GROMACS .gro file of C-alpha atoms in nm:
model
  315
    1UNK     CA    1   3.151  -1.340  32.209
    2UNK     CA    2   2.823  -1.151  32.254
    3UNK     CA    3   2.597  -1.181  31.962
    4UNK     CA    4   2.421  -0.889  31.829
    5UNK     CA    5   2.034  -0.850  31.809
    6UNK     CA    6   1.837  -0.728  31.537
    7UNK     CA    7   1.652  -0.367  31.708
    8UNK     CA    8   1.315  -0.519  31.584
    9UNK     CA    9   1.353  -0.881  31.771
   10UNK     CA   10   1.321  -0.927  32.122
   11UNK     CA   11   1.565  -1.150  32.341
   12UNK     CA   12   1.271  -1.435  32.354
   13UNK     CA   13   0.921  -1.504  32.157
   14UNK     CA   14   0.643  -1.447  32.380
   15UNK     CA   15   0.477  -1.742  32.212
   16UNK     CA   16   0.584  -2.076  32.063
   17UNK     CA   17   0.392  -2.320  31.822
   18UNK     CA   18   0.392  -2.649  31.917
   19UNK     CA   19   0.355  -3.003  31.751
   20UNK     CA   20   0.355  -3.318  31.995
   21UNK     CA   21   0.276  -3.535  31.653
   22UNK     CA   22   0.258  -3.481  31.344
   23UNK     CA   23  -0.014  -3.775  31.339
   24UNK     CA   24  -0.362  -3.687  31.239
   25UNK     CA   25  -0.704  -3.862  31.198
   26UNK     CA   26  -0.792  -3.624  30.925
   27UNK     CA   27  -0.732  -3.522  30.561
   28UNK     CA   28  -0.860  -3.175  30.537
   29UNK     CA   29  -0.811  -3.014  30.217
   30UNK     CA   30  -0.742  -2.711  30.407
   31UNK     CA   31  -0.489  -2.819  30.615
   32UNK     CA   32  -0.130  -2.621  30.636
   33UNK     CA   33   0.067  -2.931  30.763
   34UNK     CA   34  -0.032  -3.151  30.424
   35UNK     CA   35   0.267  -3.333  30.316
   36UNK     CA   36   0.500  -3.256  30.691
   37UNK     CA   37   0.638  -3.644  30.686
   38UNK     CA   38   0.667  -3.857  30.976
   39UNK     CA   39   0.794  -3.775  31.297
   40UNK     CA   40   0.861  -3.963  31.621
   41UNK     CA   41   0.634  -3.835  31.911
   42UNK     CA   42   0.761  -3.594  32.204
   43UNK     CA   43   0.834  -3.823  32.499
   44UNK     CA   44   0.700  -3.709  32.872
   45UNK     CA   45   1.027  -3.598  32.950
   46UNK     CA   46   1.135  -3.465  32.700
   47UNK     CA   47   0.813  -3.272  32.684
   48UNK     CA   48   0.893  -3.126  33.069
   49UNK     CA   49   1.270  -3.039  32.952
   50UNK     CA   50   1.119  -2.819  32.672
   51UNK     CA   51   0.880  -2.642  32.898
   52UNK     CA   52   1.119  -2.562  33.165
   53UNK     CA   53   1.366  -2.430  32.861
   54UNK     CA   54   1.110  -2.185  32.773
   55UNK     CA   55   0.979  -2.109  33.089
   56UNK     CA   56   1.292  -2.026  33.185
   57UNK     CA   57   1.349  -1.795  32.821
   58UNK     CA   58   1.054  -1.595  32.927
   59UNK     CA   59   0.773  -1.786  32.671
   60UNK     CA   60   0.421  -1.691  32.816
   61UNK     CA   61   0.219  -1.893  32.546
   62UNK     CA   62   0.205  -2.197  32.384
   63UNK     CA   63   0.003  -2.322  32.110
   64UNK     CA   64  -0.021  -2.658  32.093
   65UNK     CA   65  -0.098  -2.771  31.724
   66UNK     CA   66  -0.026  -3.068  31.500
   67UNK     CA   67  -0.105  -3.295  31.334
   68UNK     CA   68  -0.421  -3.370  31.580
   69UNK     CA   69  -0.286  -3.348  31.947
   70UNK     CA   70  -0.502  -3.575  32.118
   71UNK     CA   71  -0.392  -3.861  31.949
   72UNK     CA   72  -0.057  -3.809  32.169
   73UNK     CA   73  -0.138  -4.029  32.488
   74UNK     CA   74   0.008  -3.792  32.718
   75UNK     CA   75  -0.175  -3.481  32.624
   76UNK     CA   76  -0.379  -3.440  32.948
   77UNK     CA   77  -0.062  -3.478  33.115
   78UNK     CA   78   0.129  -3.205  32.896
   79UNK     CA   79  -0.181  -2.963  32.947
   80UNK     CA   80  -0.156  -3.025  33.358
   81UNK     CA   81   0.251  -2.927  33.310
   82UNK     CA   82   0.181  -2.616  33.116
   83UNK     CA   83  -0.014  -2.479  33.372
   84UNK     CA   84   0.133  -2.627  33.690
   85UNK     CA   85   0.457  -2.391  33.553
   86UNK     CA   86   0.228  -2.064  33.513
   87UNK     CA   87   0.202  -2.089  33.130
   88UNK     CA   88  -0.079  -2.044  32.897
   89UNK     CA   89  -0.156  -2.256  32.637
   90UNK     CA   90  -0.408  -2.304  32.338
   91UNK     CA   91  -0.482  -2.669  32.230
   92UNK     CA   92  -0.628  -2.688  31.901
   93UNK     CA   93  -0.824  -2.991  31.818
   94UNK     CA   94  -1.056  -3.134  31.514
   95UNK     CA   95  -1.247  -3.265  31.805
   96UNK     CA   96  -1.267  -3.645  31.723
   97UNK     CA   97  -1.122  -3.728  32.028
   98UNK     CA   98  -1.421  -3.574  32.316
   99UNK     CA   99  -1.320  -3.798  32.560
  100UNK     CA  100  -0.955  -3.656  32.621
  101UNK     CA  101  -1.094  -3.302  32.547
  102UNK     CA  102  -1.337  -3.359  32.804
  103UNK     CA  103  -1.113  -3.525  33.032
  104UNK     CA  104  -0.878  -3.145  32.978
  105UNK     CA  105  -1.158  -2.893  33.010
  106UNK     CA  106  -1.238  -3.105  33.360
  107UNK     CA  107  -0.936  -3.068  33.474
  108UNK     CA  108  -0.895  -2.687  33.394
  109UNK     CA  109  -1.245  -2.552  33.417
  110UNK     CA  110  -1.264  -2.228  33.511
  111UNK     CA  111  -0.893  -2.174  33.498
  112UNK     CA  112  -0.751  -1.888  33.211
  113UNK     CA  113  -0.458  -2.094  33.181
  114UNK     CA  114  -0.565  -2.403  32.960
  115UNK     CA  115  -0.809  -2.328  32.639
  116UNK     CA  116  -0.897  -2.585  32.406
  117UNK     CA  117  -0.972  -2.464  32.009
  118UNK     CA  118  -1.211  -2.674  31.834
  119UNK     CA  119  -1.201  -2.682  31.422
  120UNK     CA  120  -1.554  -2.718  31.295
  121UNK     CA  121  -1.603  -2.761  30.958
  122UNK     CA  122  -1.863  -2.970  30.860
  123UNK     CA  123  -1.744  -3.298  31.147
  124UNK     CA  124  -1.944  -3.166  31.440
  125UNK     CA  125  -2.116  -3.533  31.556
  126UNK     CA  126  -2.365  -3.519  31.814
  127UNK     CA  127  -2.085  -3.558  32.058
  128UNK     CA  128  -1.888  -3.311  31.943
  129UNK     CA  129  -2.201  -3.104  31.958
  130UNK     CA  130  -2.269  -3.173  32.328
  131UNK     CA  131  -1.899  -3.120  32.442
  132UNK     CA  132  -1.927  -2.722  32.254
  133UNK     CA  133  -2.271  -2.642  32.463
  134UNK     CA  134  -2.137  -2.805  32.779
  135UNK     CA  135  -1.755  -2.673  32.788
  136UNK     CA  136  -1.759  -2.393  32.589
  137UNK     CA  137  -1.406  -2.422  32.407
  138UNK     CA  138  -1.303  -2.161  32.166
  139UNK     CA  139  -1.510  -2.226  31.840
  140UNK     CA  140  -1.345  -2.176  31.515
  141UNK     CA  141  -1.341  -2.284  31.113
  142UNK     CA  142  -1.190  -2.170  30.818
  143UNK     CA  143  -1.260  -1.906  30.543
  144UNK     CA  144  -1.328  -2.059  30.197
  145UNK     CA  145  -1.508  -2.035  29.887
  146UNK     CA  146  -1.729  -2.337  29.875
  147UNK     CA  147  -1.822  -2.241  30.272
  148UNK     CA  148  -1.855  -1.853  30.253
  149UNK     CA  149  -1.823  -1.698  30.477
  150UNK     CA  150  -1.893  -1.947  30.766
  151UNK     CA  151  -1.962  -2.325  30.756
  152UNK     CA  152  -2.292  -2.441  30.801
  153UNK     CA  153  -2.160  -2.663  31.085
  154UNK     CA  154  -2.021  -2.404  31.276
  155UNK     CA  155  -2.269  -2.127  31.162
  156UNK     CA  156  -2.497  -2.239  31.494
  157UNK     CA  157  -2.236  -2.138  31.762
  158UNK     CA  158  -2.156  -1.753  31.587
  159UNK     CA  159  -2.278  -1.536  31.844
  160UNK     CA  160  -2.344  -1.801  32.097
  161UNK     CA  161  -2.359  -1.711  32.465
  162UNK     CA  162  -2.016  -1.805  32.634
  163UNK     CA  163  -1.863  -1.901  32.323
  164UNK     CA  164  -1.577  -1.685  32.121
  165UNK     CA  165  -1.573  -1.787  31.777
  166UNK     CA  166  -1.276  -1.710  31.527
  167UNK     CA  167  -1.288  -1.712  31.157
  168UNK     CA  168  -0.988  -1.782  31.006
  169UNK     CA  169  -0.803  -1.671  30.716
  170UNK     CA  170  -0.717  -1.993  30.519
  171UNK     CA  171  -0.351  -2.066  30.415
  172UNK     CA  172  -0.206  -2.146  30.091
  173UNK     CA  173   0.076  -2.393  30.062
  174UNK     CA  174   0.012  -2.447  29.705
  175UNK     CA  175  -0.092  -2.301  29.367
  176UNK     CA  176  -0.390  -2.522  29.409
  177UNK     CA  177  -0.508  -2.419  29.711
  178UNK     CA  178  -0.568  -2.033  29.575
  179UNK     CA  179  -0.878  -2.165  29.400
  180UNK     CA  180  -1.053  -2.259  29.761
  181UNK     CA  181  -0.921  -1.919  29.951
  182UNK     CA  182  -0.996  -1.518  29.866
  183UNK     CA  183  -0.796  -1.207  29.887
  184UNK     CA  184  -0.731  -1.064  30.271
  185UNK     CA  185  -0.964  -0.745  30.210
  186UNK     CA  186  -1.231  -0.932  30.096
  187UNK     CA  187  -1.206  -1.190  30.444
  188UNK     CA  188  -1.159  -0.876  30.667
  189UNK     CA  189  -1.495  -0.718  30.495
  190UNK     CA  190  -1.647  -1.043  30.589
  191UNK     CA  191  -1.500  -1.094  30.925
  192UNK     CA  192  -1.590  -0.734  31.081
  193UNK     CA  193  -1.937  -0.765  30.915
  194UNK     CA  194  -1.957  -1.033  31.198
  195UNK     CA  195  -1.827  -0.922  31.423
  196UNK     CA  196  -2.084  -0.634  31.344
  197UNK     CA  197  -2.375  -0.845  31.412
  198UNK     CA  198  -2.273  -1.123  31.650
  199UNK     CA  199  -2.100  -1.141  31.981
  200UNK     CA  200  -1.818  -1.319  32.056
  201UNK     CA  201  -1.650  -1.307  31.749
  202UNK     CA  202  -1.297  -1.280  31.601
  203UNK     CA  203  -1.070  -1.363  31.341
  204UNK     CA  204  -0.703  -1.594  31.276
  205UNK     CA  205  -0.477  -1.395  31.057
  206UNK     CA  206  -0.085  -1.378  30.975
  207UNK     CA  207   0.016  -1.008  31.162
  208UNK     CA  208   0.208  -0.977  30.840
  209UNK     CA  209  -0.103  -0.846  30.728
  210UNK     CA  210  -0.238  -0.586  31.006
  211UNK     CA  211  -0.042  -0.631  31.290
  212UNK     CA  212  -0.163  -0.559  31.631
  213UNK     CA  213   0.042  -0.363  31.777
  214UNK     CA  214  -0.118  -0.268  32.113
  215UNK     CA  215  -0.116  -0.595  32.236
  216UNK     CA  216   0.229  -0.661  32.042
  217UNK     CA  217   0.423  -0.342  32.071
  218UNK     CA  218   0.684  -0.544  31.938
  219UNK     CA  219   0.591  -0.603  31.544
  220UNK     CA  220   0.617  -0.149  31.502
  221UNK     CA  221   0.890  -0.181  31.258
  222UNK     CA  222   0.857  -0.548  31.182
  223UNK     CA  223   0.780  -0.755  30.820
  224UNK     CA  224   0.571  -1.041  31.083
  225UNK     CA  225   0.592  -1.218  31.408
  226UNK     CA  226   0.794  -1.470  31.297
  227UNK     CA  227   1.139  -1.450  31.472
  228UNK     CA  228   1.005  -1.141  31.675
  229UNK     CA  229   0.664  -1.207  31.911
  230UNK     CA  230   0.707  -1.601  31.761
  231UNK     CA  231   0.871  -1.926  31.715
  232UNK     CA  232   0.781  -2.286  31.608
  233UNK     CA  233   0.897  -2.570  31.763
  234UNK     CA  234   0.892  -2.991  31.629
  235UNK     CA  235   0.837  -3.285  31.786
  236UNK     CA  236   1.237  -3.329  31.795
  237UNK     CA  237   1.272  -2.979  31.924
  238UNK     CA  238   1.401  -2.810  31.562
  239UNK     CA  239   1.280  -2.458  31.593
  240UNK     CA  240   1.141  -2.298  31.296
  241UNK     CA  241   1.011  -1.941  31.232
  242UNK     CA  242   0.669  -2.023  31.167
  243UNK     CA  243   0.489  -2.340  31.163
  244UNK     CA  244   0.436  -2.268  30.795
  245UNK     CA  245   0.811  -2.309  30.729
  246UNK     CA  246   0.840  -2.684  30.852
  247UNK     CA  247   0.844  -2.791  30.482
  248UNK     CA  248   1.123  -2.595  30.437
  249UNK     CA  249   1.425  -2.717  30.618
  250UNK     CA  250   1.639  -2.412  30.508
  251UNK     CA  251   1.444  -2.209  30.742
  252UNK     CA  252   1.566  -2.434  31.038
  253UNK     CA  253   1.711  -2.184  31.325
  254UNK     CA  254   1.831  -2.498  31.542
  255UNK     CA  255   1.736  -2.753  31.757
  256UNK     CA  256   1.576  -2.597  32.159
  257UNK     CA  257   1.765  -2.944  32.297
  258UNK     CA  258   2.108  -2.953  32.154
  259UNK     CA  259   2.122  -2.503  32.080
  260UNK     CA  260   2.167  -2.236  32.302
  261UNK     CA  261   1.801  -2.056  32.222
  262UNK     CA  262   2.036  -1.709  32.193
  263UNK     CA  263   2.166  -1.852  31.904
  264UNK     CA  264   1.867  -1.983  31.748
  265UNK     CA  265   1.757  -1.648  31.796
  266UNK     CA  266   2.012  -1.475  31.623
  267UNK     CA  267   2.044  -1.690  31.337
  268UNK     CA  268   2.052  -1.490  31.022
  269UNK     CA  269   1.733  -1.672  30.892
  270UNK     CA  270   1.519  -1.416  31.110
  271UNK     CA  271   1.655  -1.099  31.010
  272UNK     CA  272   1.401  -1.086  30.678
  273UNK     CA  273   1.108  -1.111  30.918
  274UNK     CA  274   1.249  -0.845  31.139
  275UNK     CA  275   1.224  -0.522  30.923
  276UNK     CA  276   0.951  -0.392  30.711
  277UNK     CA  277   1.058  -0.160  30.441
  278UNK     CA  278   0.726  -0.098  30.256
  279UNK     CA  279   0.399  -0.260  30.121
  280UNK     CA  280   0.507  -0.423  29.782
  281UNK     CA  281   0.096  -0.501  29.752
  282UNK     CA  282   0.023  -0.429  29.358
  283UNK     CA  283  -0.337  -0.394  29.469
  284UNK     CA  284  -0.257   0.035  29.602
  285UNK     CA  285  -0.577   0.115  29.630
  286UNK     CA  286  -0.720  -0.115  29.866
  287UNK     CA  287  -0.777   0.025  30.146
  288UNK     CA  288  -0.589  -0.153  30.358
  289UNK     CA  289  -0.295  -0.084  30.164
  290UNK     CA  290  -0.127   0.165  30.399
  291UNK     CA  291  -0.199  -0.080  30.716
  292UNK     CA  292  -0.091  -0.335  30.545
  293UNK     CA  293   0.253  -0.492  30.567
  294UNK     CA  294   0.228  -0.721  30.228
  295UNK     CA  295   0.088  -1.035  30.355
  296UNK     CA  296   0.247  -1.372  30.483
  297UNK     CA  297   0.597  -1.452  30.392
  298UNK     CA  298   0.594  -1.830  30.468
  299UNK     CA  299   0.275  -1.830  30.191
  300UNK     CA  300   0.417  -1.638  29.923
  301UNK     CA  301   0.753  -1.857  30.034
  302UNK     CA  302   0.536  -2.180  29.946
  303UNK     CA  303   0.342  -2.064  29.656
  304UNK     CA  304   0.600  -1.837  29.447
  305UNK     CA  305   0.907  -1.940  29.631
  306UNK     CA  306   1.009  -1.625  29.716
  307UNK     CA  307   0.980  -1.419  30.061
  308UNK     CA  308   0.911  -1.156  29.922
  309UNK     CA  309   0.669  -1.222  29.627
  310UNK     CA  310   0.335  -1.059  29.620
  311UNK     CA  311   0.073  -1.242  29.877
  312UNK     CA  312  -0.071  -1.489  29.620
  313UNK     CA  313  -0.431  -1.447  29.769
  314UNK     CA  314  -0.438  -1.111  29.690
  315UNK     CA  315  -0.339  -1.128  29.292
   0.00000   0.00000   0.00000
């Protein structure tokens, strides 16, 4: 039996969010994995089999989140994996852990393949300091009130020679957490006044806000990347849409061990995410409003409990 396709989806995501743990050193209050549970680590070899699954689906990306993935032991071994099968991948840290990071950047310096994300917002030690000037990772921190618009610990690397930095557009899995974040025009304002006076600079956003659709052809037509240009994958290998819908196991597609991926990626769950219909924004006359496809799903999904509510960070 051949299964049929949504038009908007593609037969594969180009990229895949990835958690080796779920373990973390850290408590942000910012953090979209609060409250994930406990999961057993990804083993080695389990960790090749999933690679060579989506290597072999046509993934190009991978970014490697958690939970804090340098607490996994085999993390420089993962990273040498990824690129040893032609893959890219993103490793974002809290950078507590400089010796594995350095031990990474090392190993991949000067290669395009391996990039390590640091999250700086208001832990950068003296070590953590010296590993930014000296390796040059990807420099980023999140957008929030009570550090608007950039925090003072990562305000020192904006514009910084050899360094990108990305602002990003903080999450909201809760009704509480819409007192610490702003609407999406008023981050955007912020973010291209940046990018206006420094170099190197860039910003973190769902697509389900303005999706970029010369580098992702794919989302014309589309409500967000998730289930299109996207997937998220567990420790255990359950694939999700997003990694914002790991709370909510009714969004499971299947498991990338035990499923054939063609039907994880026709599962019914994805079809929402596939079509856009119009802007249900209230706010009309922003002026993003006719760029704008609505907002995030999986945070109006976590805040209102509805796909389709208005984005809370907007109201």
């Amino acid at each position: 039996m051949s299964l049929r396709m949504p038009e908007a989806a593609g037969a594969h995501p180009r990229g895949v969010q990835f958690y080796p743990t779920l373990s973390c050193n850290y408590r942000c209050d910012f953090c979209f994995n609060r409250g994930l549970g406990e999961a057993s680590d990804i083993s080695p070899h389990d960790f090749l089999s999933l690679i060579h699954i989506l290597k072999g689906i046509g993934v190009e990306s991978i970014d490697i989140l958690g939970g804090e993935p340098t607490l996994h032991p085999a993390l420089p071994e993962f990273a040498s994996i990824i690129n040893e099968n032609n893959l890219s991948a993103v490793i974002s840290t809290n950078g507590s852990n400089i010796r594995t990071l350095r031990r990474i950047s090392e190993a991949h310096a000067g290669g395009a393949n391996i990039k390590i994300g640091v999250s700086v917002n208001g832990n950068n030690s003296e070590a953590l300091n010296d590993f930014i000037t000296d390796c040059k990772p990807y420099v980023k921190s999140v957008a929030a009130k009570k550090t608007f618009p950039v925090p003072e610990a990562a305000a020192k690397y904006v514009g910084l020679s050899g360094i990108n930095y990305y602002l990003i557009f903080r999450d909201a899995i809760s009704k509480d957490d819409l007192r610490e974040t702003m609407p999406f025009f008023e981050y955007y304002e912020i973010l291209n006044e940046l990018k206006r006076e420094r170099n190197g600079v860039d910003g973190v956003y769902c697509a389900g806000f303005l999706p970029d659709m010369e580098v992702y052809p794919e989302l014309e037509g589309v409500r967000c990347p998730a289930g299109t240009t996207k997937a998220a994958v567990l420790p255990n290998g359950d694939v999700y849409p997003c990694n914002l819908f790991f709370r909510h196991r009714q969004f499971r597609l299947g498991n990338i061990f035990t499923d054939d991926f063609e039907v994880i990626w026709s599962n019914p769950v994805l079809d929402y995410f596939r079509v856009f219909h119009s802007n249900k924004c209230l706010r009309k006359r922003c002026g993003l409003f006719n760029r704008c496809r609505g907002g995030c799903p999986a945070v109006a999904y976590a805040v209102v409990g509805k796909l389709d509510a208005q984005e809370p960070r907007c109201l």
